[in-house]
mmCIF file of N, CA and C in Angstrom:
data_model
loop_
_atom_site.group_PDB
_atom_site.id
_atom_site.type_symbol
_atom_site.label_atom_id
_atom_site.label_comp_id
_atom_site.label_asym_id
_atom_site.label_seq_id
_atom_site.Cartn_x
_atom_site.Cartn_y
_atom_site.Cartn_z
ATOM 1 N N MET A 1 -15.982 -1.835 86.205
ATOM 2 C CA MET A 1 -16.116 -3.031 86.974
ATOM 3 C C MET A 1 -15.391 -3.820 86.833
ATOM 4 N N PRO A 2 -15.268 -4.111 87.937
ATOM 5 C CA PRO A 2 -14.099 -5.003 88.382
ATOM 6 C C PRO A 2 -15.084 -6.158 88.077
ATOM 7 N N PHE A 3 -13.838 -6.851 87.934
ATOM 8 C CA PHE A 3 -13.913 -8.702 86.898
ATOM 9 C C PHE A 3 -13.275 -9.625 87.637
ATOM 10 N N ASN A 4 -14.294 -10.677 88.886
ATOM 11 C CA ASN A 4 -13.667 -11.765 89.681
ATOM 12 C C ASN A 4 -13.528 -13.069 88.537
ATOM 13 N N LEU A 5 -12.612 -13.171 89.142
ATOM 14 C CA LEU A 5 -11.885 -14.319 88.123
ATOM 15 C C LEU A 5 -12.208 -15.781 88.426
ATOM 16 N N GLY A 6 -12.831 -15.874 89.766
ATOM 17 C CA GLY A 6 -12.558 -17.066 90.736
ATOM 18 C C GLY A 6 -14.044 -17.274 90.581
ATOM 19 N N ALA A 7 -14.683 -15.999 90.625
ATOM 20 C CA ALA A 7 -16.418 -16.130 90.334
ATOM 21 C C ALA A 7 -16.464 -17.126 89.502
ATOM 22 N N ALA A 8 -16.262 -16.297 88.078
ATOM 23 C CA ALA A 8 -16.540 -16.340 86.816
ATOM 24 C C ALA A 8 -15.336 -17.943 86.365
ATOM 25 N N GLU A 9 -14.560 -18.873 87.133
ATOM 26 C CA GLU A 9 -14.331 -20.012 86.996
ATOM 27 C C GLU A 9 -15.359 -20.749 87.466
ATOM 28 N N VAL A 10 -15.915 -20.590 88.629
ATOM 29 C CA VAL A 10 -16.994 -21.347 89.208
ATOM 30 C C VAL A 10 -18.054 -21.389 88.315
ATOM 31 N N ARG A 11 -18.438 -19.848 87.548
ATOM 32 C CA ARG A 11 -19.471 -19.988 87.179
ATOM 33 C C ARG A 11 -19.538 -20.836 86.160
ATOM 34 N N ASP A 12 -17.968 -21.296 84.808
ATOM 35 C CA ASP A 12 -18.145 -22.159 83.645
ATOM 36 C C ASP A 12 -17.895 -23.403 84.258
ATOM 37 N N ASP A 13 -17.042 -23.547 85.469
ATOM 38 C CA ASP A 13 -17.321 -24.979 86.221
ATOM 39 C C ASP A 13 -18.445 -25.664 86.060
ATOM 40 N N LEU A 14 -19.803 -24.748 86.866
ATOM 41 C CA LEU A 14 -21.404 -25.194 87.423
ATOM 42 C C LEU A 14 -21.441 -25.093 85.905
ATOM 43 N N ARG A 15 -22.119 -24.355 84.726
ATOM 44 C CA ARG A 15 -21.795 -25.045 83.831
ATOM 45 C C ARG A 15 -22.083 -26.340 82.948
ATOM 46 N N ASN A 16 -20.601 -26.493 83.214
ATOM 47 C CA ASN A 16 -19.824 -27.949 82.358
ATOM 48 C C ASN A 16 -20.458 -28.238 83.004
ATOM 49 N N THR A 17 -20.644 -28.655 84.295
ATOM 50 C CA THR A 17 -20.975 -29.777 85.134
ATOM 51 C C THR A 17 -22.348 -30.476 84.476
ATOM 52 N N LEU A 18 -23.179 -29.270 84.656
ATOM 53 C CA LEU A 18 -24.878 -29.332 84.585
ATOM 54 C C LEU A 18 -24.978 -30.029 82.871
ATOM 55 N N SER A 19 -24.578 -29.060 81.692
ATOM 56 C CA SER A 19 -24.606 -29.520 80.564
ATOM 57 C C SER A 19 -23.600 -30.872 80.025
ATOM 58 N N THR A 20 -22.217 -31.721 80.725
ATOM 59 C CA THR A 20 -22.425 -32.614 80.770
ATOM 60 C C THR A 20 -22.916 -33.472 81.286
ATOM 61 N N TRP A 21 -23.788 -33.601 82.488
ATOM 62 C CA TRP A 21 -24.927 -34.757 83.196
ATOM 63 C C TRP A 21 -26.253 -34.247 82.479
ATOM 64 N N VAL A 22 -26.453 -33.186 81.846
ATOM 65 C CA VAL A 22 -27.780 -32.986 80.702
ATOM 66 C C VAL A 22 -27.831 -34.210 79.738
ATOM 67 N N ARG A 23 -26.405 -33.952 79.065
ATOM 68 C CA ARG A 23 -25.766 -34.755 77.454
ATOM 69 C C ARG A 23 -25.969 -36.658 78.548
ATOM 70 N N GLU A 24 -25.266 -36.193 78.593
ATOM 71 C CA GLU A 24 -25.535 -37.854 79.202
ATOM 72 C C GLU A 24 -26.793 -38.735 79.709
ATOM 73 N N LEU A 25 -27.289 -38.013 80.399
ATOM 74 C CA LEU A 25 -28.538 -38.702 80.905
ATOM 75 C C LEU A 25 -29.332 -38.889 79.344
ATOM 76 N N TRP A 26 -29.075 -37.224 78.432
ATOM 77 C CA TRP A 26 -30.001 -37.920 77.418
ATOM 78 C C TRP A 26 -29.611 -38.456 76.384
ATOM 79 N N GLU A 27 -28.724 -38.918 76.493
ATOM 80 C CA GLU A 27 -27.908 -40.029 75.783
ATOM 81 C C GLU A 27 -28.528 -41.753 76.184
ATOM 82 N N THR A 28 -28.380 -41.020 77.590
ATOM 83 C CA THR A 28 -28.678 -42.999 78.347
ATOM 84 C C THR A 28 -30.130 -43.224 77.941
ATOM 85 N N HIS A 29 -30.807 -42.487 78.549
ATOM 86 C CA HIS A 29 -32.376 -42.404 78.456
ATOM 87 C C HIS A 29 -33.194 -41.759 78.075
ATOM 88 N N GLY A 30 -33.034 -40.605 77.085
ATOM 89 C CA GLY A 30 -33.707 -40.142 75.881
ATOM 90 C C GLY A 30 -34.354 -41.181 74.514
ATOM 91 N N PRO A 31 -35.576 -40.199 73.997
ATOM 92 C CA PRO A 31 -36.041 -41.081 73.048
ATOM 93 C C PRO A 31 -34.863 -41.279 72.028
ATOM 94 N N ARG A 32 -35.613 -42.138 71.722
ATOM 95 C CA ARG A 32 -34.782 -43.450 70.705
ATOM 96 C C ARG A 32 -34.387 -42.632 69.044
ATOM 97 N N ARG A 33 -35.997 -42.010 69.128
ATOM 98 C CA ARG A 33 -36.001 -41.622 67.699
ATOM 99 C C ARG A 33 -37.044 -40.462 67.615
ATOM 100 N N ALA A 34 -37.192 -39.464 66.894
ATOM 101 C CA ALA A 34 -38.139 -38.332 66.738
ATOM 102 C C ALA A 34 -39.374 -38.562 67.107
ATOM 103 N N VAL A 35 -40.442 -37.973 67.557
ATOM 104 C CA VAL A 35 -41.873 -38.514 66.997
ATOM 105 C C VAL A 35 -42.774 -36.875 66.644
ATOM 106 N N PRO A 36 -43.715 -37.331 65.900
ATOM 107 C CA PRO A 36 -43.892 -35.880 65.442
ATOM 108 C C PRO A 36 -45.137 -35.698 66.232
ATOM 109 N N THR A 37 -45.458 -34.529 66.926
ATOM 110 C CA THR A 37 -46.142 -33.694 67.401
ATOM 111 C C THR A 37 -47.419 -33.727 66.442
ATOM 112 N N GLY A 38 -47.723 -33.888 65.353
ATOM 113 C CA GLY A 38 -48.615 -32.710 64.637
ATOM 114 C C GLY A 38 -48.468 -31.473 64.671
ATOM 115 N N GLU A 39 -47.720 -30.973 65.495
ATOM 116 C CA GLU A 39 -47.995 -28.942 65.604
ATOM 117 C C GLU A 39 -46.654 -28.957 65.137
ATOM 118 N N THR A 40 -46.897 -27.939 64.446
ATOM 119 C CA THR A 40 -45.837 -26.909 63.762
ATOM 120 C C THR A 40 -45.293 -25.520 64.963
ATOM 121 N N GLY A 41 -43.562 -26.095 64.466
ATOM 122 C CA GLY A 41 -43.460 -24.026 64.895
ATOM 123 C C GLY A 41 -43.548 -22.810 64.517
ATOM 124 N N PRO A 42 -43.109 -21.948 65.311
ATOM 125 C CA PRO A 42 -43.036 -20.430 64.500
ATOM 126 C C PRO A 42 -42.426 -20.735 63.059
ATOM 127 N N ASP A 43 -41.255 -21.284 62.669
ATOM 128 C CA ASP A 43 -41.151 -20.902 61.341
ATOM 129 C C ASP A 43 -41.488 -22.124 61.028
ATOM 130 N N GLY A 44 -42.657 -22.542 61.202
ATOM 131 C CA GLY A 44 -42.956 -23.402 59.905
ATOM 132 C C GLY A 44 -42.768 -24.786 59.850
ATOM 133 N N GLU A 45 -42.093 -25.117 60.845
ATOM 134 C CA GLU A 45 -40.758 -26.465 60.509
ATOM 135 C C GLU A 45 -42.173 -27.129 61.794
ATOM 136 N N PRO A 46 -42.347 -28.479 61.599
ATOM 137 C CA PRO A 46 -43.408 -29.748 62.366
ATOM 138 C C PRO A 46 -42.049 -30.025 63.781
ATOM 139 N N LEU A 47 -42.847 -29.955 64.673
ATOM 140 C CA LEU A 47 -42.385 -30.060 65.885
ATOM 141 C C LEU A 47 -42.105 -31.916 66.124
ATOM 142 N N VAL A 48 -40.934 -32.174 66.644
ATOM 143 C CA VAL A 48 -41.106 -33.047 66.800
ATOM 144 C C VAL A 48 -40.658 -33.781 68.788
ATOM 145 N N ASP A 49 -41.150 -34.776 69.411
ATOM 146 C CA ASP A 49 -41.100 -34.539 70.482
ATOM 147 C C ASP A 49 -39.326 -35.806 69.947
ATOM 148 N N GLY A 50 -38.678 -35.826 71.454
ATOM 149 C CA GLY A 50 -37.525 -36.149 71.660
ATOM 150 C C GLY A 50 -36.282 -36.013 70.476
ATOM 151 N N VAL A 51 -35.924 -34.656 70.807
ATOM 152 C CA VAL A 51 -35.329 -34.172 70.232
ATOM 153 C C VAL A 51 -34.388 -33.293 71.654
ATOM 154 N N LEU A 52 -33.212 -33.110 72.106
ATOM 155 C CA LEU A 52 -33.404 -32.088 73.274
ATOM 156 C C LEU A 52 -33.167 -30.980 72.976
ATOM 157 N N ASP A 53 -34.263 -30.174 74.142
ATOM 158 C CA ASP A 53 -33.865 -28.761 73.689
ATOM 159 C C ASP A 53 -31.937 -28.468 73.771
ATOM 160 N N ASP A 54 -32.290 -26.866 73.294
ATOM 161 C CA ASP A 54 -30.908 -26.425 73.476
ATOM 162 C C ASP A 54 -30.875 -25.284 74.890
ATOM 163 N N LEU A 55 -30.081 -25.493 75.806
ATOM 164 C CA LEU A 55 -29.689 -25.358 76.756
ATOM 165 C C LEU A 55 -28.735 -24.660 77.127
ATOM 166 N N ASP A 56 -29.110 -23.765 76.854
ATOM 167 C CA ASP A 56 -27.324 -22.793 77.573
ATOM 168 C C ASP A 56 -27.236 -22.277 78.221
ATOM 169 N N LEU A 57 -28.721 -21.580 79.209
ATOM 170 C CA LEU A 57 -28.624 -21.384 80.465
ATOM 171 C C LEU A 57 -28.204 -22.022 81.436
ATOM 172 N N VAL A 58 -27.565 -21.692 82.679
ATOM 173 C CA VAL A 58 -27.310 -22.637 83.724
ATOM 174 C C VAL A 58 -28.775 -23.054 84.869
ATOM 175 N N PRO A 59 -29.483 -22.238 84.756
ATOM 176 C CA PRO A 59 -31.002 -22.086 84.768
ATOM 177 C C PRO A 59 -32.217 -22.977 84.457
ATOM 178 N N ASP A 60 -31.592 -23.271 82.909
ATOM 179 C CA ASP A 60 -32.232 -24.048 82.152
ATOM 180 C C ASP A 60 -31.970 -25.533 82.240
ATOM 181 N N MET A 61 -30.791 -25.185 82.038
ATOM 182 C CA MET A 61 -30.296 -26.665 82.355
ATOM 183 C C MET A 61 -29.995 -27.392 83.966
ATOM 184 N N ALA A 62 -30.567 -26.860 85.166
ATOM 185 C CA ALA A 62 -31.047 -27.004 86.291
ATOM 186 C C ALA A 62 -32.700 -27.235 86.503
ATOM 187 N N ALA A 63 -32.937 -26.625 86.011
ATOM 188 C CA ALA A 63 -34.772 -27.366 85.847
ATOM 189 C C ALA A 63 -34.543 -28.093 84.828
ATOM 190 N N TRP A 64 -34.396 -28.357 83.692
ATOM 191 C CA TRP A 64 -33.823 -29.983 83.236
ATOM 192 C C TRP A 64 -33.518 -30.868 84.131
ATOM 193 N N LEU A 65 -32.686 -30.756 84.732
ATOM 194 C CA LEU A 65 -32.113 -31.823 85.263
ATOM 195 C C LEU A 65 -33.409 -32.362 86.588
ATOM 196 N N ARG A 66 -34.072 -31.476 87.226
ATOM 197 C CA ARG A 66 -35.204 -31.640 88.449
ATOM 198 C C ARG A 66 -35.898 -32.489 87.373
ATOM 199 N N ARG A 67 -36.538 -32.158 86.598
ATOM 200 C CA ARG A 67 -37.504 -32.524 85.630
ATOM 201 C C ARG A 67 -37.330 -34.564 85.434
ATOM 202 N N HIS A 68 -36.070 -34.927 85.769
ATOM 203 C CA HIS A 68 -35.956 -36.102 85.198
ATOM 204 C C HIS A 68 -35.313 -36.793 86.558
ATOM 205 N N PRO A 69 -36.358 -36.652 87.441
ATOM 206 C CA PRO A 69 -35.010 -37.253 88.882
ATOM 207 C C PRO A 69 -34.876 -38.985 88.796
ATOM 208 N N SER A 70 -35.793 -39.348 87.702
ATOM 209 C CA SER A 70 -35.736 -40.791 87.700
ATOM 210 C C SER A 70 -34.809 -41.382 87.043
ATOM 211 N N TRP A 71 -34.391 -40.821 85.816
ATOM 212 C CA TRP A 71 -33.307 -40.697 85.434
ATOM 213 C C TRP A 71 -31.905 -40.845 85.587
ATOM 214 N N ILE A 72 -31.758 -39.639 86.606
ATOM 215 C CA ILE A 72 -30.903 -39.472 87.578
ATOM 216 C C ILE A 72 -30.530 -40.541 88.787
ATOM 217 N N GLU A 73 -31.746 -41.542 89.160
ATOM 218 C CA GLU A 73 -31.964 -42.203 90.352
ATOM 219 C C GLU A 73 -31.439 -43.711 89.300
ATOM 220 N N TYR A 74 -31.934 -43.746 88.464
ATOM 221 C CA TYR A 74 -31.563 -45.314 87.545
ATOM 222 C C TYR A 74 -30.055 -45.007 86.886
ATOM 223 N N HIS A 75 -30.009 -43.822 86.516
ATOM 224 C CA HIS A 75 -28.642 -43.725 85.687
ATOM 225 C C HIS A 75 -27.390 -44.606 87.307
ATOM 226 N N PRO A 76 -25.963 -45.680 86.207
ATOM 227 C CA PRO A 76 -25.463 -46.246 86.767
ATOM 228 C C PRO A 76 -24.264 -45.098 87.954
ATOM 229 N N ALA A 77 -23.599 -44.561 87.056
ATOM 230 C CA ALA A 77 -23.144 -42.645 87.976
ATOM 231 C C ALA A 77 -24.185 -41.951 88.727
ATOM 232 N N GLY A 78 -25.621 -42.213 88.517
ATOM 233 C CA GLY A 78 -26.111 -41.542 89.396
ATOM 234 C C GLY A 78 -26.069 -40.173 90.761
ATOM 235 N N GLY A 79 -24.870 -41.367 91.296
ATOM 236 C CA GLY A 79 -24.615 -40.873 92.830
ATOM 237 C C GLY A 79 -23.112 -39.847 92.155
ATOM 238 N N GLU A 80 -23.033 -39.868 91.228
ATOM 239 C CA GLU A 80 -21.360 -39.374 91.411
ATOM 240 C C GLU A 80 -22.318 -38.201 90.456
ATOM 241 N N LEU A 81 -23.137 -37.984 89.872
ATOM 242 C CA LEU A 81 -24.279 -36.866 89.456
ATOM 243 C C LEU A 81 -24.019 -35.545 90.254
ATOM 244 N N VAL A 82 -25.374 -36.573 91.302
ATOM 245 C CA VAL A 82 -25.646 -35.571 92.931
ATOM 246 C C VAL A 82 -24.579 -35.365 93.307
ATOM 247 N N ASP A 83 -23.126 -35.676 93.030
ATOM 248 C CA ASP A 83 -22.023 -35.136 94.626
ATOM 249 C C ASP A 83 -21.371 -33.951 93.824
ATOM 250 N N GLU A 84 -21.271 -34.720 92.341
ATOM 251 C CA GLU A 84 -20.430 -33.292 91.122
ATOM 252 C C GLU A 84 -21.323 -32.095 91.682
ATOM 253 N N VAL A 85 -22.885 -32.093 91.469
ATOM 254 C CA VAL A 85 -23.579 -30.748 91.322
ATOM 255 C C VAL A 85 -23.693 -30.182 92.417
ATOM 256 N N GLY A 86 -23.256 -31.342 93.598
ATOM 257 C CA GLY A 86 -23.429 -31.093 95.247
ATOM 258 C C GLY A 86 -21.894 -30.059 95.939
ATOM 259 N N ASP A 87 -21.375 -30.605 94.997
ATOM 260 C CA ASP A 87 -20.025 -29.994 95.397
ATOM 261 C C ASP A 87 -19.530 -28.602 94.562
ATOM 262 N N THR A 88 -20.253 -28.462 93.347
ATOM 263 C CA THR A 88 -20.284 -27.344 92.062
ATOM 264 C C THR A 88 -20.872 -26.079 93.866
ATOM 265 N N VAL A 89 -22.574 -26.765 93.450
ATOM 266 C CA VAL A 89 -22.888 -25.184 94.306
ATOM 267 C C VAL A 89 -22.570 -25.131 95.259
ATOM 268 N N GLU A 90 -21.986 -25.761 96.150
ATOM 269 C CA GLU A 90 -21.133 -25.507 97.195
ATOM 270 C C GLU A 90 -19.729 -24.718 96.616
ATOM 271 N N ARG A 91 -19.169 -24.631 95.945
ATOM 272 C CA ARG A 91 -18.004 -23.727 95.401
ATOM 273 C C ARG A 91 -18.837 -22.285 95.204
ATOM 274 N N VAL A 92 -20.053 -22.939 94.245
ATOM 275 C CA VAL A 92 -20.602 -21.274 94.294
ATOM 276 C C VAL A 92 -21.210 -20.736 95.546
ATOM 277 N N ARG A 93 -21.636 -20.983 96.450
ATOM 278 C CA ARG A 93 -21.557 -20.511 97.579
ATOM 279 C C ARG A 93 -20.700 -19.957 98.300
ATOM 280 N N ASP A 94 -19.339 -20.169 97.690
ATOM 281 C CA ASP A 94 -18.070 -20.122 98.682
ATOM 282 C C ASP A 94 -18.317 -18.505 99.377
ATOM 283 N N PRO A 95 -18.644 -17.958 100.291
ATOM 284 C CA PRO A 95 -18.188 -16.490 100.252
ATOM 285 C C PRO A 95 -17.025 -15.886 99.808
ATOM 286 N N ALA A 96 -15.532 -16.723 99.991
ATOM 287 C CA ALA A 96 -14.438 -16.386 99.139
ATOM 288 C C ALA A 96 -14.091 -15.118 97.943
ATOM 289 N N LEU A 97 -15.365 -16.328 97.295
ATOM 290 C CA LEU A 97 -16.088 -15.750 96.030
ATOM 291 C C LEU A 97 -15.971 -14.383 95.864
ATOM 292 N N PHE A 98 -16.843 -13.804 96.871
ATOM 293 C CA PHE A 98 -17.425 -12.608 96.918
ATOM 294 C C PHE A 98 -16.991 -11.659 98.340
ATOM 295 N N PRO A 99 -15.931 -10.874 98.534
ATOM 296 C CA PRO A 99 -15.721 -10.667 99.721
ATOM 297 C C PRO A 99 -16.662 -9.079 99.887
ATOM 298 N N LEU A 100 -16.261 -8.980 101.037
ATOM 299 C CA LEU A 100 -17.317 -7.336 101.407
ATOM 300 C C LEU A 100 -16.231 -6.607 100.938
ATOM 301 N N ARG A 101 -16.747 -5.219 100.463
ATOM 302 C CA ARG A 101 -15.951 -4.199 100.531
ATOM 303 C C ARG A 101 -16.513 -3.668 102.158
ATOM 304 N N GLY A 102 -15.587 -2.371 101.598
ATOM 305 C CA GLY A 102 -14.608 -1.764 103.331
ATOM 306 C C GLY A 102 -16.038 -0.824 103.436
ATOM 307 N N ASN A 103 -17.367 -0.843 102.786
ATOM 308 C CA ASN A 103 -17.647 -0.256 103.225
ATOM 309 C C ASN A 103 -19.667 -1.091 103.767
ATOM 310 N N ASP A 104 -19.153 -2.453 103.501
ATOM 311 C CA ASP A 104 -20.351 -3.073 103.387
ATOM 312 C C ASP A 104 -19.701 -4.093 105.092
ATOM 313 N N LEU A 105 -18.762 -3.338 106.211
ATOM 314 C CA LEU A 105 -18.326 -3.754 106.995
ATOM 315 C C LEU A 105 -18.572 -3.639 107.939
ATOM 316 N N ARG A 106 -19.617 -3.606 109.023
ATOM 317 C CA ARG A 106 -20.484 -3.243 110.415
ATOM 318 C C ARG A 106 -19.738 -4.100 111.534
#
């Protein structure tokens, strides 16, 4: 299977952009201390609110950002966040990254 280096670079850029902004928003607006929920997790450990979930996948990071629109709005660099994410998404959608194959031409 051929490897598309351009697509891989854009994927990495998108992941980096989203993870940077998730971390920045969390550090700016997130809870300042862990709060026990009174529940326990599958491992028997107490569940706490105030801990940033492990977000390794792009869809998880995008969903997290969608759940925090007011944090984006009130962040001093919220406009920069919107611009950076928008620019990166435009690069993801660039048809030059996914050229047509010979049998796809009609």
